[in-house]
Structures are given as C-alpha cells and as structure tokens.
PDB file of C-alpha atoms in Angstrom:
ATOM      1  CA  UNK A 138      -0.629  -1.781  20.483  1.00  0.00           C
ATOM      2  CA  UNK A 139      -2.532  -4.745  21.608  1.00  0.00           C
ATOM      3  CA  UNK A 140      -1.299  -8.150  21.345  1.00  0.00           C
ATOM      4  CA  UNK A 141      -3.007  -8.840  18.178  1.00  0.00           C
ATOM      5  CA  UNK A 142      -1.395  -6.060  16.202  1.00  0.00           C
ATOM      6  CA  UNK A 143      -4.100  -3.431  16.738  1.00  0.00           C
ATOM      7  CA  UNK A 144      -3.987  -0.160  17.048  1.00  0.00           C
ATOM      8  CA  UNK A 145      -5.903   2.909  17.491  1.00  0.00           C
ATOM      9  CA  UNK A 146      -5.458   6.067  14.531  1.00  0.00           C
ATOM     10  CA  UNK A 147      -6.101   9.392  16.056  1.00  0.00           C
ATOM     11  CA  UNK A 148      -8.851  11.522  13.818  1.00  0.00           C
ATOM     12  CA  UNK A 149      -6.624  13.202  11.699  1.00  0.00           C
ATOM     13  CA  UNK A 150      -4.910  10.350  11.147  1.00  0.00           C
ATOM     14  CA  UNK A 151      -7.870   8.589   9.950  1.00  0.00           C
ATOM     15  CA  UNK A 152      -8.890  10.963   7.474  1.00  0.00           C
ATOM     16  CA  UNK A 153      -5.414  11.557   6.054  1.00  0.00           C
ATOM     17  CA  UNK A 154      -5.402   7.839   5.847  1.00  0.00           C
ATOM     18  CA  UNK A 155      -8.556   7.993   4.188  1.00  0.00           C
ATOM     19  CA  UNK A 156      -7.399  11.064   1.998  1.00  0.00           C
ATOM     20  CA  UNK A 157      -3.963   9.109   0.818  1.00  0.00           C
ATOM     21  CA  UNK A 158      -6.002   5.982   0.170  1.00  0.00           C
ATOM     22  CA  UNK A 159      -8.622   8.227  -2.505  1.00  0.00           C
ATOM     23  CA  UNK A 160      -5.640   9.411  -4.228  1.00  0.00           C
ATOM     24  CA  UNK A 161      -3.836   6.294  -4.712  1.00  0.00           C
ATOM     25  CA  UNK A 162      -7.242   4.895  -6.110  1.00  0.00           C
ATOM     26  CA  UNK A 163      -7.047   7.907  -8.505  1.00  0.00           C
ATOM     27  CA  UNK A 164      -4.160   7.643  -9.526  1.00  0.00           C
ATOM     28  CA  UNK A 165      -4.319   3.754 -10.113  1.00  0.00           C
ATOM     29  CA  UNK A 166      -7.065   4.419 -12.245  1.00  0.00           C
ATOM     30  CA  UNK A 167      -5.306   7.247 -14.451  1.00  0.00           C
ATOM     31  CA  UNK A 168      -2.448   4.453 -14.616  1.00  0.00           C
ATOM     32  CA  UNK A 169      -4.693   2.477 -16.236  1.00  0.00           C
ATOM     33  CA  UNK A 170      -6.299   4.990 -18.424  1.00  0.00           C
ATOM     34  CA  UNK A 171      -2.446   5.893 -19.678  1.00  0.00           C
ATOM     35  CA  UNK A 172      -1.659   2.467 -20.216  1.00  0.00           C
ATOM     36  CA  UNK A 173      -4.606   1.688 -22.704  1.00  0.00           C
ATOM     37  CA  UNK A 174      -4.203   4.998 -24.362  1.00  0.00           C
ATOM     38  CA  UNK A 175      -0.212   3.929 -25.103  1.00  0.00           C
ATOM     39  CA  UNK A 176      -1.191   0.179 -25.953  1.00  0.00           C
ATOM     40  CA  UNK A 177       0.885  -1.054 -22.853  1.00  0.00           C
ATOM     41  CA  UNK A 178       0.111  -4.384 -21.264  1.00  0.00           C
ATOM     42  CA  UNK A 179      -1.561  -4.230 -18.617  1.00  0.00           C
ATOM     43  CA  UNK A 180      -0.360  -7.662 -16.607  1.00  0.00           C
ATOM     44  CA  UNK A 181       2.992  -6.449 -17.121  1.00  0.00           C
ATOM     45  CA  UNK A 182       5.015  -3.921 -15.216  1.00  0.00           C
ATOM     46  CA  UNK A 183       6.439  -1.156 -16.631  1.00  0.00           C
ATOM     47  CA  UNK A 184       8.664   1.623 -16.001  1.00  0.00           C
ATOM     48  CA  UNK A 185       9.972   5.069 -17.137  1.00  0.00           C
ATOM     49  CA  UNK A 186      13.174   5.789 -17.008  1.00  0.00           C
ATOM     50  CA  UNK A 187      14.317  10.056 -16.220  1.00  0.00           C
ATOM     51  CA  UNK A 188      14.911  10.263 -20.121  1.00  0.00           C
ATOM     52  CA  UNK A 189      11.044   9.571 -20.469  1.00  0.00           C
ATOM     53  CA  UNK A 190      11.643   6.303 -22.363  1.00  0.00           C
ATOM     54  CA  UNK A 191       9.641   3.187 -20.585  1.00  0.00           C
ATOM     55  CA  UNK A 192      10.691   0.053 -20.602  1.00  0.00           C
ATOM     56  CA  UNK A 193       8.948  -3.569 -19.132  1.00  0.00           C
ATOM     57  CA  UNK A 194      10.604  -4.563 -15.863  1.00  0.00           C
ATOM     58  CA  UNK A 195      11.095  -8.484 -16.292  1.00  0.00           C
ATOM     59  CA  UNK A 196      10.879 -10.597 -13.483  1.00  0.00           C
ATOM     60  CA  UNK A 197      13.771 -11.501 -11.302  1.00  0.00           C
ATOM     61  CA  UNK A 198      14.932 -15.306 -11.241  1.00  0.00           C
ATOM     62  CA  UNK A 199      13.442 -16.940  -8.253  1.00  0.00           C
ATOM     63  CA  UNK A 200      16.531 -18.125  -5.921  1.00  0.00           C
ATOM     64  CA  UNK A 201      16.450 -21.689  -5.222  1.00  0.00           C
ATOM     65  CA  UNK A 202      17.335 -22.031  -1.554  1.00  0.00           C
ATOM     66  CA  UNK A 203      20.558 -24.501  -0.090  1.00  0.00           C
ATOM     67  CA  UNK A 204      18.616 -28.159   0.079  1.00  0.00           C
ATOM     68  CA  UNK A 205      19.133 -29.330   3.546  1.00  0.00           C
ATOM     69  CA  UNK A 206      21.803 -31.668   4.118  1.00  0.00           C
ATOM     70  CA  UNK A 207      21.032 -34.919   6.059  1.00  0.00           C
TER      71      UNK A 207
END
C-alpha cells in the first residue's frame, strides 16, 4: 500500500469486485421497485423484522458532545 492509500487488486479480484458491485446495483434497484409497489417512502428507511412485518427505523438522537471547559 502506498502512502496515499493505494493499492493494487489482483484480476480476480477486480472482476469479483466488479461482479459484487452489478449485483448490489440490482438489487438497489429491485429495492426500489418493492418499495413503490408497497407505497413505502422512499427517503425513509425501513426494515423487516424475521416475522415479515416492516417497520420505519427512526433516526437516533444526535449526542451533543461535553462543551469544553475553560
């Protein structure tokens, strides 16, 4: 690894790199597709719980850090 955080992919490594990125444009696209066809919004995040119900994960409360003490 060079100093600048490069490094160098072997050919197979490439195209499974390639291969996983297709399929995770796929399947972002399906995710879409789904989420129209159930009327889900699509700026919010959702997710499905094991018993197959989905629910909207709400954001978590941003923690304010300790002000500095002077």
């Amino acid at each position: 690894m060079g100093d600048n955080g490069d490094f160098k992919l072997t050919k197979t490594q490439m195209i499974a790199l390639a291969t996983c990125q297709r399929e995770l444009a796929a399947a972002r696209e399906q995710l879409k597709i789904v989420q129209e066809e159930i009327g889900l919004d699509l700026n919010k995040n959702y997710a499905i719980n094991p018993d197959g119900f989905v629910h909207m994960i709400k954001a978590k409360p941003k923690v304010e850090t300790a002000k500095k003490r002077g």
